Structure formats: C-alpha cells, structure tokens
Amino acid sequence: MIEIKNKFTNELLLLVETDSLRNARLAGAQLAVANLVEADLREAELAGCSLAAADLARADLESANLAGAQLTGCNLESANLFYAFLRAANLTGANLTDASLQGANLQKATLTGANLTGASLAHANLLGADLTRASLDNADLTGALYDDATQFPALFFDPAARGAVLIKRD
C-alpha cells in the first residue's frame, strides 16, 4: 500500500492499494502539491491528472501518459521523462532543470515560463508547443521536431542552430 501525501502538510491525498506506482492507473487523480520525489511512475496512466505544484524531483516517468495533465508549477528537476506522452499538458512555470525528455511527445503542450535549463529535449515532439518565456539555457534540442506553430522564447533566435528540425506543413 502506498500513501501519496501533501508535500506541505503531510495530509493523505491518495491511498493506492499496490506495492508500486509503476503502471499505476491514476488518470484524473487530484494530486496537486503531492510529494512524489523519486517516485517510480514508469508507464503510469496519469492522463488528465492534477499535479499542480507537486514535487516530482528525480521521479521516473519513462513512457508515462500525462496527456492533458495539469503540471503548473510542478518540480520535475532531474526527472526521467523519456518517451513520456505529454500532449496538451500544462507545464506553465514548471521546473524541468536537467530533466530528460528524450523522445517525449510535447505536442501542443504549454511550457510558458518553464525552466528547461540543461534539459535534454533530443528527438522530442514540440509541434505546436508554447515555450514562451521558457528558459532553454544549455538545453539539448538535437533532433527535436518543431513547426511554425511552435512558440519559442522571444530571444531564442534559431532552433535549427541548436539541432532542432523544422517540419513544414503545406
């Protein structure tokens, strides 16, 4: 049995009757401000989940489904998000410093004001993503896909110079 608690008050948010959160089915769960530091959430179903201001530092979310999830202000520092499905997720103001997002699907995701310093976005899908005011200092964009609808920070001059690949649509 796993208890997921509030990171500030230690109040119980959710009791999961399992020994592991790997492959957990938590779609739509209300886990705002949850303490999930170093949690193993590989291949977890978290679509539409509210994780606003949650602490997921160093969590393993490889291949997790976070489509449409609310991750505003979430701490994902050094988290593993390899091949995570984050389509239309809201990561406004999230801390993704040194996060691994290789191959992640961030299509139409909102990353406004997110901190992606040192993050790896290699081969990530950024089609239509909003990275307005995001920090991309030392971020790896090698092979990341973007299109004319992708919004980069105002002072981010040329994504292609950082290794990203422009997908042109007719």
Short mmCIF file of C-alpha atoms in Angstrom, two decimals, residues 24-161:
data_model
loop_
_atom_site.label_atom_id
_atom_site.label_comp_id
_atom_site.label_asym_id
_atom_site.label_seq_id
_atom_site.Cartn_x
_atom_site.Cartn_y
_atom_site.Cartn_z
CA ALA A 24 -0.38 2.72 -11.86
CA ARG A 25 -3.77 3.77 -13.23
CA LEU A 26 -4.30 7.24 -11.77
CA ALA A 27 -5.95 9.06 -14.70
CA GLY A 28 -7.79 12.16 -13.49
CA ALA A 29 -6.45 11.89 -9.92
CA GLN A 30 -6.22 15.06 -7.84
CA LEU A 31 -2.59 15.08 -6.71
CA ALA A 32 -1.86 18.81 -6.52
CA VAL A 33 1.06 19.54 -4.13
CA ALA A 34 1.80 15.81 -3.81
CA ASN A 35 5.20 14.64 -2.60
CA LEU A 36 6.37 12.18 -5.26
CA VAL A 37 10.12 12.76 -5.03
CA GLU A 38 11.99 9.85 -6.68
CA ALA A 39 8.71 8.01 -7.35
CA ASP A 40 8.75 5.17 -9.87
CA LEU A 41 5.89 6.09 -12.20
CA ARG A 42 7.18 4.35 -15.30
CA GLU A 43 4.38 3.62 -17.77
CA ALA A 44 1.82 5.10 -15.35
CA GLU A 45 -1.54 6.31 -16.64
CA LEU A 46 -1.77 9.93 -15.43
CA ALA A 47 -3.82 11.48 -18.26
CA GLY A 48 -5.80 14.49 -17.08
CA CYS A 49 -4.24 14.22 -13.63
CA SER A 50 -3.80 17.34 -11.50
CA LEU A 51 -0.20 17.52 -10.31
CA ALA A 52 -0.01 21.31 -9.92
CA ALA A 53 2.86 22.32 -7.62
CA ALA A 54 3.67 18.64 -6.97
CA ASP A 55 7.25 17.64 -6.19
CA LEU A 56 8.42 15.04 -8.71
CA ALA A 57 12.14 15.75 -8.44
CA ARG A 58 14.19 12.79 -9.72
CA ALA A 59 10.96 10.84 -10.41
CA ASP A 60 10.99 8.19 -13.12
CA LEU A 61 8.13 8.88 -15.54
CA GLU A 62 9.53 6.98 -18.51
CA SER A 63 6.76 6.22 -21.02
CA ALA A 64 4.11 7.62 -18.66
CA ASN A 65 0.90 9.02 -20.13
CA LEU A 66 0.46 12.61 -18.91
CA ALA A 67 -1.76 13.79 -21.76
CA GLY A 68 -3.71 16.87 -20.72
CA ALA A 69 -2.23 16.74 -17.20
CA GLN A 70 -2.04 19.90 -15.09
CA LEU A 71 1.61 20.26 -14.07
CA THR A 72 1.70 24.02 -13.43
CA GLY A 73 4.47 24.97 -11.05
CA CYS A 74 5.47 21.31 -10.74
CA ASN A 75 9.03 20.43 -9.71
CA LEU A 76 10.40 17.92 -12.22
CA GLU A 77 14.07 18.69 -11.64
CA SER A 78 16.26 15.83 -12.90
CA ALA A 79 13.15 13.74 -13.65
CA ASN A 80 13.24 10.99 -16.26
CA LEU A 81 10.54 11.68 -18.87
CA PHE A 82 11.98 9.52 -21.70
CA TYR A 83 9.20 8.90 -24.22
CA ALA A 84 6.58 10.38 -21.89
CA PHE A 85 3.30 11.37 -23.55
CA LEU A 86 2.67 15.00 -22.54
CA ARG A 87 0.42 16.07 -25.42
CA ALA A 88 -1.56 19.19 -24.43
CA ALA A 89 -0.17 19.04 -20.86
CA ASN A 90 0.09 22.31 -18.96
CA LEU A 91 3.64 22.77 -17.64
CA THR A 92 3.40 26.53 -17.09
CA GLY A 93 6.15 27.61 -14.69
CA ALA A 94 7.35 24.03 -14.17
CA ASN A 95 10.93 23.35 -13.09
CA LEU A 96 12.40 20.91 -15.61
CA THR A 97 16.04 21.74 -14.87
CA ASP A 98 18.25 18.85 -16.04
CA ALA A 99 15.17 16.75 -16.88
CA SER A 100 15.46 14.04 -19.52
CA LEU A 101 12.72 14.48 -22.11
CA GLN A 102 14.29 12.49 -24.95
CA GLY A 103 11.62 11.32 -27.37
CA ALA A 104 8.85 12.88 -25.27
CA ASN A 105 5.66 13.96 -27.01
CA LEU A 106 5.09 17.60 -26.01
CA GLN A 107 2.84 18.37 -28.96
CA LYS A 108 0.60 21.35 -28.14
CA ALA A 109 1.93 21.38 -24.56
CA THR A 110 2.10 24.67 -22.67
CA LEU A 111 5.58 25.32 -21.26
CA THR A 112 5.19 29.07 -20.74
CA GLY A 113 7.81 30.26 -18.26
CA ALA A 114 9.09 26.72 -17.66
CA ASN A 115 12.71 26.26 -16.62
CA LEU A 116 14.32 23.82 -19.07
CA THR A 117 17.91 24.75 -18.21
CA GLY A 118 20.15 21.80 -19.02
CA ALA A 119 17.19 19.64 -20.05
CA SER A 120 17.51 17.11 -22.85
CA LEU A 121 14.77 17.50 -25.45
CA ALA A 122 16.59 15.38 -28.01
CA HIS A 123 14.12 13.95 -30.53
CA ALA A 124 11.16 15.38 -28.59
CA ASN A 125 7.98 16.34 -30.44
CA LEU A 126 7.49 20.11 -29.92
CA LEU A 127 4.95 20.61 -32.71
CA GLY A 128 2.63 23.44 -31.67
CA ALA A 129 4.17 23.68 -28.19
CA ASP A 130 4.20 27.03 -26.38
CA LEU A 131 7.65 27.74 -24.90
CA THR A 132 7.04 31.48 -24.47
CA ARG A 133 9.30 32.88 -21.71
CA ALA A 134 10.79 29.41 -21.10
CA SER A 135 14.46 29.14 -20.16
CA LEU A 136 16.30 26.90 -22.60
CA ASP A 137 19.85 27.64 -21.45
CA ASN A 138 22.09 24.65 -22.25
CA ALA A 139 19.05 22.59 -23.32
CA ASP A 140 19.73 19.86 -25.90
CA LEU A 141 17.36 20.19 -28.86
CA THR A 142 19.14 17.74 -31.14
CA GLY A 143 16.57 16.21 -33.47
CA ALA A 144 13.62 17.84 -31.69
CA LEU A 145 10.70 18.47 -34.05
CA TYR A 146 9.04 21.88 -34.28
CA ASP A 147 6.76 23.68 -36.72
CA ASP A 148 5.52 27.19 -37.48
CA ALA A 149 3.00 26.88 -34.63
CA THR A 150 5.73 26.20 -32.05
CA GLN A 151 6.37 29.30 -29.96
CA PHE A 152 9.91 29.79 -28.67
CA PRO A 153 11.11 32.46 -26.20
CA ALA A 154 11.43 35.93 -27.70
CA LEU A 155 15.25 35.91 -27.60
CA PHE A 156 15.58 32.34 -28.88
CA PHE A 157 16.86 33.07 -32.38
CA ASP A 158 17.19 29.84 -34.33
CA PRO A 159 16.06 26.44 -33.02
CA ALA A 160 17.69 24.77 -36.04
CA ALA A 161 21.07 26.12 -34.91
#
